Each structure stands twice: as C-alpha cells, then as structure tokens.
Coordinates of C-alpha atoms in Angstrom, one line a residue:
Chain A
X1 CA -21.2 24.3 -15.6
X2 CA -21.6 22.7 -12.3
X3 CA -21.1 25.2 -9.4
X4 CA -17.9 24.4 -8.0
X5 CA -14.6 25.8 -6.4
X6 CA -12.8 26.9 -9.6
X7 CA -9.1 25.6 -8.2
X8 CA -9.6 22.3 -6.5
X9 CA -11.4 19.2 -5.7
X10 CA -13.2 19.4 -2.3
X11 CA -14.9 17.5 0.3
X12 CA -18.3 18.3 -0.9
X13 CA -17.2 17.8 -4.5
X14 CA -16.4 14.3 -4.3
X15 CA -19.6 13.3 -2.5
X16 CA -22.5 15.0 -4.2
X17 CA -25.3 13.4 -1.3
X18 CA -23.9 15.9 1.1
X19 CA -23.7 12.9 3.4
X20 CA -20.3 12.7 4.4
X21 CA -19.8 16.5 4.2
X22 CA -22.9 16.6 6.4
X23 CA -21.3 14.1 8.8
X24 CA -18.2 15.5 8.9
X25 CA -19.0 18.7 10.0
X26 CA -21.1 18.3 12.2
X27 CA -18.9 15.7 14.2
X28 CA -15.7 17.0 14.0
X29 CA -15.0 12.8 14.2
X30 CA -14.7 9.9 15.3
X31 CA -14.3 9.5 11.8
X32 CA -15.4 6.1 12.3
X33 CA -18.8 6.5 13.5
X34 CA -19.9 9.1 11.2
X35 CA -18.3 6.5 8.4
X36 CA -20.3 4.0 10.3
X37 CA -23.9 6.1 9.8
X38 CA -23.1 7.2 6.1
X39 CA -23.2 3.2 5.8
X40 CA -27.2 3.4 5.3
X41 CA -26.9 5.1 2.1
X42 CA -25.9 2.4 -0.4
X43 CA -24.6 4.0 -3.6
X44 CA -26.5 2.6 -6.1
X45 CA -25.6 2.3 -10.3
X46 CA -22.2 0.5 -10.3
X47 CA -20.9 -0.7 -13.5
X48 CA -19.9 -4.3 -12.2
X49 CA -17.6 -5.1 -15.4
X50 CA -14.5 -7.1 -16.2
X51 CA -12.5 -5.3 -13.7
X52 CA -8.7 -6.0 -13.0
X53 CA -8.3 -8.6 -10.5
X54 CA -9.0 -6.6 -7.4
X55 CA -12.0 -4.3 -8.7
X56 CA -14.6 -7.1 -9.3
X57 CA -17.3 -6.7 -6.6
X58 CA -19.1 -9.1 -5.6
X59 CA -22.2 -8.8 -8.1
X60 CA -25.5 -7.0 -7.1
X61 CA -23.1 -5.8 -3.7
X62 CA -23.9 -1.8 -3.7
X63 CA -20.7 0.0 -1.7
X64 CA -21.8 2.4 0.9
X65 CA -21.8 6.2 0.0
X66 CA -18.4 6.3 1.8
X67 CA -16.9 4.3 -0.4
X68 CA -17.9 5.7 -3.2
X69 CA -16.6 8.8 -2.2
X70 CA -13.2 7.4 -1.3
X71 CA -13.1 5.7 -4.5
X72 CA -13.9 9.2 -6.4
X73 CA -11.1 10.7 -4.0
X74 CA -8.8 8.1 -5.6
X75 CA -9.8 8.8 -9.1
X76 CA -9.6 12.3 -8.9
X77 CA -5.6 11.8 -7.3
X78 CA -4.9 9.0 -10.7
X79 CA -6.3 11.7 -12.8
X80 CA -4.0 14.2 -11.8
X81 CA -1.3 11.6 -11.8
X82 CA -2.2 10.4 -15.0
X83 CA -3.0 13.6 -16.6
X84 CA 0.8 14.9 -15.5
X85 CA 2.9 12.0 -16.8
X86 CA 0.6 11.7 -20.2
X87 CA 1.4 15.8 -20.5
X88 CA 4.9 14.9 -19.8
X89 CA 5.2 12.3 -22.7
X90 CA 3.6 14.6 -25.4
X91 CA 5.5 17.4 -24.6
X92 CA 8.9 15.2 -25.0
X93 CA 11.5 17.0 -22.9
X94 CA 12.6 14.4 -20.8
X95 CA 15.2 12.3 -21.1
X96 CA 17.2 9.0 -19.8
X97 CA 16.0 7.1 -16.8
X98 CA 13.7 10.1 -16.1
X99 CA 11.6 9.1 -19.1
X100 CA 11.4 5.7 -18.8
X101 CA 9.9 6.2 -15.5
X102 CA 7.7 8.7 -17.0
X103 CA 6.9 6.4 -19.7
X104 CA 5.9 3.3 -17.4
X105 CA 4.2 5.7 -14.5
X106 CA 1.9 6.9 -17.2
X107 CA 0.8 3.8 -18.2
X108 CA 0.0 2.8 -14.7
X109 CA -2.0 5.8 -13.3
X110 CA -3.7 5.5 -16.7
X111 CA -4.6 1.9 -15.8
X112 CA -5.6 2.6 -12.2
X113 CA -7.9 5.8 -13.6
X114 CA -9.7 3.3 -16.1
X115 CA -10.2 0.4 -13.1
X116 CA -11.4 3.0 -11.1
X117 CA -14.1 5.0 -13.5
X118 CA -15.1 1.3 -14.7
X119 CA -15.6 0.2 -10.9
X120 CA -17.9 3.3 -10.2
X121 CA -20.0 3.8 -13.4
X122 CA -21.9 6.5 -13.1
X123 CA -21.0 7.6 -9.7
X124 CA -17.5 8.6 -11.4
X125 CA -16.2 12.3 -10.8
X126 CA -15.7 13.8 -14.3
X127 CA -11.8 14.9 -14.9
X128 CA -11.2 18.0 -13.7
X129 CA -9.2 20.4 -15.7
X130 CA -5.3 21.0 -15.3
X131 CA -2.4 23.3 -16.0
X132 CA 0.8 21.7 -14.9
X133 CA 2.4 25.3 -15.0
X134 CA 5.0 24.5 -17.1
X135 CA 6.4 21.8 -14.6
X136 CA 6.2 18.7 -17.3
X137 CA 8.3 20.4 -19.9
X138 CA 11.1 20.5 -17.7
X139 CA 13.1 17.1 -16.6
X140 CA 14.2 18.7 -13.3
X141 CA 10.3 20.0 -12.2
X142 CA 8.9 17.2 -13.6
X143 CA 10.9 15.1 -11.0
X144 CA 10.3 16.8 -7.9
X145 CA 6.7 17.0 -9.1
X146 CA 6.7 13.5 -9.6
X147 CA 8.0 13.1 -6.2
X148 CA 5.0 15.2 -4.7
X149 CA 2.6 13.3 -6.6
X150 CA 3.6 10.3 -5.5
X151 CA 4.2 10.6 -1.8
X152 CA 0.9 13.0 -1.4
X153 CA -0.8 9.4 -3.4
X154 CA 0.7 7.0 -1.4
X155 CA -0.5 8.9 1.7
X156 CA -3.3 9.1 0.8
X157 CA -4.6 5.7 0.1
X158 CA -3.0 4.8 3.2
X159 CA -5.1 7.3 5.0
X160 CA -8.2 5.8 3.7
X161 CA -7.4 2.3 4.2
X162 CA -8.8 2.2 7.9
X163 CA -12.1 4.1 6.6
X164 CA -13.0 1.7 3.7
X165 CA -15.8 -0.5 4.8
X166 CA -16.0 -3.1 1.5
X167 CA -13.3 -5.7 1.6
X168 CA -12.9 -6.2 -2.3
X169 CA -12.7 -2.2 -2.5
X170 CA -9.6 -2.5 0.4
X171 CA -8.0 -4.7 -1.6
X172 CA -8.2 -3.0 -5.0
X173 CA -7.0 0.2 -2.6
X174 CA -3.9 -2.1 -1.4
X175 CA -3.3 -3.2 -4.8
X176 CA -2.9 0.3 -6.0
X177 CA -0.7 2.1 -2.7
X178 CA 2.8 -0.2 -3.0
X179 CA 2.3 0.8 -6.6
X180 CA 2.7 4.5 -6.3
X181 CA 5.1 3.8 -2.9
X182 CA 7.4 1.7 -5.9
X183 CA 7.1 4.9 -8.3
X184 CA 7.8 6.8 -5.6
X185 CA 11.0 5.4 -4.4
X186 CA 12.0 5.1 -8.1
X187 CA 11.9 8.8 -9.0
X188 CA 13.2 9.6 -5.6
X189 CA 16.2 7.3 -6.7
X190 CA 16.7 8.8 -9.7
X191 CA 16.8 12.0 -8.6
X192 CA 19.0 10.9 -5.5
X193 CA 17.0 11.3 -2.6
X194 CA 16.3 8.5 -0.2
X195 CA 13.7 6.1 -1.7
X196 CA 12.3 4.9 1.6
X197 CA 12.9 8.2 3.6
X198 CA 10.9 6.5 6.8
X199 CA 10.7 2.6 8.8
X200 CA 6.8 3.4 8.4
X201 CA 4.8 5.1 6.3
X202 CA 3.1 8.3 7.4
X203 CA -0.5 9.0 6.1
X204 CA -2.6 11.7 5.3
X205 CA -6.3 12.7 5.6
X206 CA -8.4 13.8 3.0
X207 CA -8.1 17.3 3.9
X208 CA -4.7 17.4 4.4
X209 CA -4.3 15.6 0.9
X210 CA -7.1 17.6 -0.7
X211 CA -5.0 21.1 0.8
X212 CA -1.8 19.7 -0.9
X213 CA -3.6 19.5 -3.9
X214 CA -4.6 22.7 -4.0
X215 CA -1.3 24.0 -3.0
X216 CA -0.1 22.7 -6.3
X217 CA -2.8 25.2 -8.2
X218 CA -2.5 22.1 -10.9
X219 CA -6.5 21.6 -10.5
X220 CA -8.1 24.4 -13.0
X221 CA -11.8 23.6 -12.6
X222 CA -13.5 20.5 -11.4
X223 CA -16.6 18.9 -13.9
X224 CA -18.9 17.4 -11.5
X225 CA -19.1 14.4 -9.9
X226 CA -22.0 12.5 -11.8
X227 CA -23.5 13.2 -15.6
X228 CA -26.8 14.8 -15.5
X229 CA -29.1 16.4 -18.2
X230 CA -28.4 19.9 -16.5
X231 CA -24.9 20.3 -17.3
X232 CA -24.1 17.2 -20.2
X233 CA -23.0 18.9 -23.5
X234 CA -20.6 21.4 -21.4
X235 CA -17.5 19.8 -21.4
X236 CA -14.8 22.4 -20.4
X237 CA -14.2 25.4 -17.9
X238 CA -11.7 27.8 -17.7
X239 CA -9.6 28.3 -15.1
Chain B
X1 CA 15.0 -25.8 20.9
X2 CA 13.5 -22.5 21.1
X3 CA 10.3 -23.6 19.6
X4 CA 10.0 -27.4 19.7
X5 CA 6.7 -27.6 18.1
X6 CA 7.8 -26.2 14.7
X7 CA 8.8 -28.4 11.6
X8 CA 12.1 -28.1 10.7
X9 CA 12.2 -26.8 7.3
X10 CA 9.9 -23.8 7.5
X11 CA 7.5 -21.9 9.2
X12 CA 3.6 -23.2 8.1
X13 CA 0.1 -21.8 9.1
X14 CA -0.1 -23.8 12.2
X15 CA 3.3 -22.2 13.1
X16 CA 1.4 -18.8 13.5
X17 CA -1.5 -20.1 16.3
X18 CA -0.2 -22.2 19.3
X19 CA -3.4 -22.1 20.1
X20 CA -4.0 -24.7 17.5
X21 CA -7.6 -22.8 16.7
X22 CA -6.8 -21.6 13.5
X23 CA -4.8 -24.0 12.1
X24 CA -7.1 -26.7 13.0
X25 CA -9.8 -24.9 10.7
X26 CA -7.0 -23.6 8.4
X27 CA -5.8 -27.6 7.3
X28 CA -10.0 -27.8 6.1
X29 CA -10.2 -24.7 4.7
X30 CA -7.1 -25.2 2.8
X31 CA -8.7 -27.7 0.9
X32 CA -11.3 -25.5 -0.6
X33 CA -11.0 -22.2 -2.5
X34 CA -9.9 -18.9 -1.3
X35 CA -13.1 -17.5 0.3
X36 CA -13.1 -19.4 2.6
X37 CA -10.2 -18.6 4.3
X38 CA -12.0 -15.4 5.4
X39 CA -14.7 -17.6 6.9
X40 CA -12.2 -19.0 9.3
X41 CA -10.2 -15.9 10.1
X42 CA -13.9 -14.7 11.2
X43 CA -14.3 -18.4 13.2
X44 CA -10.9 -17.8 15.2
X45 CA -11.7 -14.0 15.8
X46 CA -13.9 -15.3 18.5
X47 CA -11.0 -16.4 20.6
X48 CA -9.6 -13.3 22.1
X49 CA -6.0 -12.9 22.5
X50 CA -4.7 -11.8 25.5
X51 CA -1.1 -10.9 27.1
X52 CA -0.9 -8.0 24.4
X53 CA 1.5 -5.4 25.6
X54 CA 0.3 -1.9 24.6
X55 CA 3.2 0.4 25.4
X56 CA 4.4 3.0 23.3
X57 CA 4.4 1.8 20.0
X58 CA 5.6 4.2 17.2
X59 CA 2.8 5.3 15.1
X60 CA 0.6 2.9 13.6
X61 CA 0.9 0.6 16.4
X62 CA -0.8 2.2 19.4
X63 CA -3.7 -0.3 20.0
X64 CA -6.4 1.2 22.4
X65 CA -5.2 0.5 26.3
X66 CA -7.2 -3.0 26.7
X67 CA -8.4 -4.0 23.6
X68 CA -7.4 -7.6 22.9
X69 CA -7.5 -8.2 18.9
X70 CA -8.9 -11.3 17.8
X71 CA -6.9 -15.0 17.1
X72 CA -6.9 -14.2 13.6
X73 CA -5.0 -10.8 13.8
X74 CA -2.0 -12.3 16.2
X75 CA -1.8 -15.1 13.8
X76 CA -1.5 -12.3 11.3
X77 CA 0.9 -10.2 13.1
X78 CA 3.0 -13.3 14.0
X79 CA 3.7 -14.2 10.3
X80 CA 4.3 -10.3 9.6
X81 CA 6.8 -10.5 12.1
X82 CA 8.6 -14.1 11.3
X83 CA 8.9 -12.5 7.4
X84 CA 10.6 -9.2 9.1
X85 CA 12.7 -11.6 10.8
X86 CA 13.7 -12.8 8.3
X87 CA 14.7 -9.6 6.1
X88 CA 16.5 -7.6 9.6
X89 CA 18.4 -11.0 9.9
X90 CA 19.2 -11.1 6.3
X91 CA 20.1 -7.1 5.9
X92 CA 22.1 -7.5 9.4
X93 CA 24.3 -9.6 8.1
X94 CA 24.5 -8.8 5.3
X95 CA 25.8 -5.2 6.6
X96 CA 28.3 -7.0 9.3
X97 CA 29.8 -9.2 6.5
X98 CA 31.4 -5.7 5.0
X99 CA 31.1 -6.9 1.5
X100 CA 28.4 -5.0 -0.5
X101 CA 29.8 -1.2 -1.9
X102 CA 28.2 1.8 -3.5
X103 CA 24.2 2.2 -3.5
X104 CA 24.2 -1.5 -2.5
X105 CA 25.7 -0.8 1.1
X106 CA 23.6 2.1 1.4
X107 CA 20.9 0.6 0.8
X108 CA 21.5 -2.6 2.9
X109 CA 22.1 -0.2 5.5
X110 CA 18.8 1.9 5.8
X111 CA 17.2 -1.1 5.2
X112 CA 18.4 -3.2 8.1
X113 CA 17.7 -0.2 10.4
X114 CA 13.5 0.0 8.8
X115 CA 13.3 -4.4 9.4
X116 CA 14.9 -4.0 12.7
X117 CA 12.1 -1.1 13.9
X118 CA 9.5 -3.8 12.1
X119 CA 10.7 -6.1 14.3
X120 CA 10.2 -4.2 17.0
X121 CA 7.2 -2.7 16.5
X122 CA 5.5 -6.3 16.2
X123 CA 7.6 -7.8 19.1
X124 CA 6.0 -4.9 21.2
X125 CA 2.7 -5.2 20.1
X126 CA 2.2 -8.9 20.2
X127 CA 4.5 -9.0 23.8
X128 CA 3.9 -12.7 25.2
X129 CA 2.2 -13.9 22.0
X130 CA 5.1 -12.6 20.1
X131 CA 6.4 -16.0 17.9
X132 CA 10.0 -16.2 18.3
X133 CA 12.7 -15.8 16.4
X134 CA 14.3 -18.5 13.8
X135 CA 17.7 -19.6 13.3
X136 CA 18.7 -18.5 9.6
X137 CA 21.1 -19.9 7.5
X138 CA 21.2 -17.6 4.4
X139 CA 23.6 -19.5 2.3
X140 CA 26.3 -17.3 1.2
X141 CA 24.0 -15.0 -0.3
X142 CA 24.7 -11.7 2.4
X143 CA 28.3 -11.9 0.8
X144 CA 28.6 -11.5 -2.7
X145 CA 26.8 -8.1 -4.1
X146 CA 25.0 -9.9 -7.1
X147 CA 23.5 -12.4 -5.0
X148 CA 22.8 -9.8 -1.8
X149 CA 20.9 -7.5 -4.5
X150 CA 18.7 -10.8 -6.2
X151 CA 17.6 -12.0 -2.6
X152 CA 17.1 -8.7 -1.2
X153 CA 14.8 -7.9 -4.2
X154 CA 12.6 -11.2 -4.2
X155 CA 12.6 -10.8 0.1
X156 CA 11.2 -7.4 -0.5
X157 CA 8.8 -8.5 -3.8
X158 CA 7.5 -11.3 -1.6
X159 CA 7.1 -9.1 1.9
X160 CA 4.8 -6.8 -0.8
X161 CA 2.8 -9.1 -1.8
X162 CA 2.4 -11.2 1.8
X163 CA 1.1 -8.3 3.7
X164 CA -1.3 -7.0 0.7
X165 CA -2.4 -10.2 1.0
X166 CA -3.2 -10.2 4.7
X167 CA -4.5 -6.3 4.2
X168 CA -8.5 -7.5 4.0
X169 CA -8.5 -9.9 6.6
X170 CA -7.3 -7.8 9.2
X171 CA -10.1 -7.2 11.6
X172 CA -8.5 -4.7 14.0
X173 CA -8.7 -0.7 12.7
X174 CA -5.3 -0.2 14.3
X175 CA -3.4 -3.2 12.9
X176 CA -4.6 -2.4 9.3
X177 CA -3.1 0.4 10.1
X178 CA 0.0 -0.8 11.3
X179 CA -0.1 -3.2 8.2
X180 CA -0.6 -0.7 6.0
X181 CA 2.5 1.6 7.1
X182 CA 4.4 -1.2 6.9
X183 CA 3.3 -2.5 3.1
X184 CA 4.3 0.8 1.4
X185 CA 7.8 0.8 2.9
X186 CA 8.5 -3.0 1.8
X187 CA 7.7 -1.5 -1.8
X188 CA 9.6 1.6 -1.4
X189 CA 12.2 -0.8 -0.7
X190 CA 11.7 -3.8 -3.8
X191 CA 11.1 -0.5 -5.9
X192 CA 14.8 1.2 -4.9
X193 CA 16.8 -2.7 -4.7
X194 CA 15.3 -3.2 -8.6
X195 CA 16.3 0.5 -9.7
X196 CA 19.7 -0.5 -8.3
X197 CA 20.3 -3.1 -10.1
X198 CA 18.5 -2.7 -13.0
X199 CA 18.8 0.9 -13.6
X200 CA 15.4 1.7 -14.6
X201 CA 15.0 -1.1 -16.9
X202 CA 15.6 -4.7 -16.2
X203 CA 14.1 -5.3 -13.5
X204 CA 11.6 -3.0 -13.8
X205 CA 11.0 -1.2 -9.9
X206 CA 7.5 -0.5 -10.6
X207 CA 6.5 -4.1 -12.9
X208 CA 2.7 -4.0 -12.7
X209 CA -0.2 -1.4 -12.3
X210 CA -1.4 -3.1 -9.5
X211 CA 0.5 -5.1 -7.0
X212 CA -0.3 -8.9 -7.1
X213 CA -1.1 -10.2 -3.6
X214 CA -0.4 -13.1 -2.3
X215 CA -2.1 -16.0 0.4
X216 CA -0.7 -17.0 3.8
X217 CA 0.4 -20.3 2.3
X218 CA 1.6 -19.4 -1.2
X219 CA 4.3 -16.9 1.0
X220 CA 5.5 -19.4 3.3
X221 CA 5.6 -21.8 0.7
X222 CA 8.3 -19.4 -1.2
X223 CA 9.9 -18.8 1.8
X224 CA 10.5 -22.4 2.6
X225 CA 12.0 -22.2 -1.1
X226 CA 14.4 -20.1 -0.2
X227 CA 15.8 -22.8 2.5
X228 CA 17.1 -20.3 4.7
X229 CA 15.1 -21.1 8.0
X230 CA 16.9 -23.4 9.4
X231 CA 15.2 -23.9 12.7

C-alpha cells in the first residue's frame, strides 16, 4: 500500500505534486499568493462528464493543482459523511425523525461523493478506510456525530471558498455548503440544540478541519490519491 | 420619498447602481443568455466605488483599510442587503406583533436578531453607497403562525438561492467571504423553519443534494411576487 499516515487524511495526502505542501511550508501564507503560484501547474486528466448542474467545466478548461486539491479535500469530507450515514442505515438502529434525516443525508453526501469523483477523474483520492467506533449503531451518537460532521463540512467549504480560483468549481462548492448548513440545522433541531447557533458562519482551514478529522480517529487508513500500477490490485489496509 | 428614482412595485437591477453603469449594460445583457452577465459584472468592475466605510466589521466583513471594491460588488452587496431588509423587517414584526408560540417564536426571535446583524454588517460596509431602506407592507402574513412559517420558509429558500447565486461573481476576496458566512446561515435557517413545520417530512429541510441558485433578476422578480415592498 501507498505510504501514508495510517489515521488520517493530510495535507500532503490530498495533493500528491507536493506543490501546495511545498508552498505551504515554506510561506507560512499569504495563503493567497502561494495559491496564486501553484496556479502554473494545471492538473491535467479530468473526466469532463454529465455532471450535476454545477460540476460541468467548461470543456478542455484544466483546474489548477489547487483546485484539484480542494476538490479532493471535499471528497475525502463527503466520503466520510457518506460512509457514516450509509453505515448508519445498514446497521438499522435508528429510529423516528432521526432516521429520516439519516435516510435523506445519505443520499445526499452519496450524491455529492459521485459529482465530485466524476468531476476529477483520475485525480480522485481513493476512499479511505473507516471505523465509526460504534457511534452509528446508536441513535443518540449517531446525532451528535452527525452534528460534528456537518458543522466541521460546512466550515470547511466555507474556508475554501475564498481559495478556489475556477468559477464553475466555486459554484459547484456553493451548491454543496447550504446543503450540509440545512442538514446541519436539521439534526441540530432534532436533537434540540440551536440550528443556527451564530448571525455568521465561522470557517475553518484545512488544518484545522483536517485536525478535527483526525480527532474523530474515524479515518483508519487512507488509499492514495491517484491509481497507479504500483499499488492497483491492493485494495484495503488495516487500521 | 426616500428614494425617488425607484419604481414602485419592487426593487429591479437598475435599483442596485445609481450610478446607472451596470444597469445600462445589465438591460442588453438581459437579453442574451446567462454568461454574459459575468461579462458585464467584469465591464462595471472598472468603476471603483468609493465612500466605503471600513470600520470594525464583525468577521467576514473587514475589507482591507482603502481598498475600494469594484461597481459590480456594491451592486452586489446592495441587493444582499435590500433582501435582509426585507427578512429583519419581516421577522421584526413579526416578533412585535406577539402572535407566533412554541418553536415558531423562538425561532422568529433568533432569527430577527441574525437579519438585523446582516443588516448591519452590509449598512457598515457599503456606508454612503449603502441603498436605503424600503417601506414594507407584509400583508397580514407576520400575524397568523401558518402564514408567518410559509413566508418565513420561501424568504429564507429564496435568500439561499440569491446569494449562491451572486457567490461566483463576486470579485472581492473579502466579500465572498462575507457572502459566504452569510449563505450558510440563511440555510441553517430555511433548513430549521421547514423542520418546524414539517417535522422532518413535508417540507423536507434539506430538499436537494445541491442547492439550486438563482440570478439577480429571477430573485427580484419573486420578490416583487410577494408584493410586500411597497415603496
């Protein structure tokens, strides 16, 4: 298997060039301008498909390497997301309003992984593996879960909004954040805490989102970020 | 009058730009298909606006000291603002009028309070360019919970979809920023209002996978619907 941190997605994983990582540590920001530079290297290989609305590039347009890595950030957030709810469903132990949302929420993050993998091709991260540590068999940790998923998503599209250079990928991004802010303040009202907690939305970096992640130990071993003939035929690590 | 230049039954493009520059190329792009629309966003960023007051702004708002964003973005910031007029004037009264209960009232409350900082927030950060605010007539429909709950839900759906709209044409770093910690709050909101009155179910909070956006002129257009700008 690929050699990566065995407990969560990092930085370096979601952008296999080394550009960004390269960028970032060396200038410990503006954000912007290393953004700016990473520019030059267009990611190339796209699958430019029949994409929901907001995911259809302009043809032949190659997003810069920054992009793709925000878009790869996403994917690896919706397949956590996804992964949770679709575990939740099978394992059948929640009940009233609490699994409708499930139900519906699982549908969507399942939508939003396919729209993404589709829109990068074969720049797409692989699905890392996950243990939910028992929290999906349970209606009352599946619900705070929920709510931790979905405010640590929401934040963290917002804090990438400002840092994505293709306008068709902003708006696919924007399509996607008042989606998981809507589950969000749904699970949060079923569980009776305030749905919209705040007059404006904080964000979160991709370190600080990437360290939440981590704190959850839900990520048991990332694949890598692109197939190649050194590691194809491996599908699974253990954790 | 406040605003004597504005028609009387709703706010339009034009409404947004005293200026006239971006209506002027707004009424020909109009005509044509959506692409274009960016085209003459990018032909009105080149006049500067100017008068911005850049105080202390909570979070997303802090523009750098001196940076004057482009036509396009106080257009843009002007028709965020004349929507969040209209909710905090909606949820306002709503809330004086003393006649929603339970979850409802709660909600109406919180609510009122988030517009009102919106309000602010824009107001501040558009300071002489700010547009002004309308005279509202909302039609009975702050005093009777059923119809407070179907407004507040389609005020919220549309605020959703009108600043997802607006996200890719913003030009300045730090009002997409603004915008976008605005957007998620108007959802968190549609989201909780639906849940309220639909329980989980009908309506749905969370309809589609992916929000639906929605143009500059097909939001005013629904707001003009809802006849409750007077003047």
């Amino acid at each position: 298997m690929f050699q990566s941190s065995n407990d969560l997605p990092t930085l370096e994983e979601l952008d296999r060039d080394g550009a960004l990582r390269e960028g970032a540590e060396r200038t410990g920001l503006p954000r912007a301008a290393f953004m700016r530079r990473l520019g030059a290297f267009a990611g190339a290989g796209l699958v430019i498909g029949g994409l929901p609305a907001e995911f259809a590039f302009a043809q032949g347009s190659a997003p810069p390497a920054s992009d793709i890595a925000i878009l790869n950030y996403a994917l690896t957030l919706e397949y956590l997301e996804s992964s949770f709810y679709n575990e939740a469903n099978s394992k059948g132990a929640l009940s009233g309003q609490t699994k409708s949302f499930s139900k519906v929420v699982a549908q969507h993050e399942t939508a939003h992984v396919a729209a993404l993998k589709k829109a990068l091709g074969s720049k797409a991260i692989k699905e890392p593996k996950f243990d939910f540590k028992g929290t999906t068999s349970k209606q009352s940790t599946f619900q705070q879960t929920a709510i931790a998923l979905e405010d640590t998503g929401v934040k963290a599209y917002l804090g990438q909004a400002g840092n994505i250079k293709t306008k068709a990928i902003l708006a696919a991004a924007a399509s996607i954040l008042p989606v998981e802010a809507r589950h969000s303040a749904w699970i949060r009202n079923i569980v009776g805490q305030t749905p919209a907690p705040d007059a404006f939305q904080p964000s979160a970096t991709m370190a600080q989102v990437l360290q939440v992640v981590k704190g959850t130990g839900f990520v048991v071993g990332m694949a890598s970020a692109a197939p190649s003939g050194a590691h194809t035929g491996n599908p699974s690590m253990t954790g | 009058m406040t605003m004597p230049n504005r028609s009387h039954d709703g706010f339009t493009v034009a409404d947004f730009d005293h200026e006239g520059a971006v209506a002027e190329t707004a009424a020909k792009a109009e005509q044509v298909t959506g692409g274009t629309r960016a085209g003459f966003l990018r032909k009105s960023g080149a006049l500067a606006g100017a008068g911005l007051v850049a105080g202390s702004i909570p979070v997303g708002l802090s523009f750098a000291q001196g940076s004057a964003p482009p036509a396009s973005d106080i257009a843009i910031l002007n028709y965020a603002l004349t929507l969040e007029y209209l909710e905090s004037s909606f949820y306002n009264e709503a809330v004086s009028r003393g006649k929603l209960s339970g979850a409802t009232a709660d909600f109406a409350k919180l609510v009122a309070q988030h517009e009102a900082a919106h309000v602010q927030a824009l107001q501040k950060v558009l300071g002489s360019k700010a547009v002004k605010k309308p005279t509202f007539d909302f039609k009975g429909t702050t005093e009777a919970q059923s119809t407070f709950q179907k407004t507040a839900m389609t005020l919220e759906d549309v605020g959703v979809t009108a600043y997802e709209g607006q996200a890719p044409k913003i030009k300045t770093p730090a009002i997409l920023a603004a915008a976008g910690s605005i957007l998620p709050v108007e959802a968190r909101h549609a989201s909780w209002i639906r849940d309220i009155i639909g329980h989980g179910s009908n309506p749905v909070p969370a309809p589609d996978a992916f929000n639906p956006a929605a143009s500059m002129s097909q939001v005013l257009s629904e707001v003009k619907a809802t006849g409750f700008i007077k003047s």
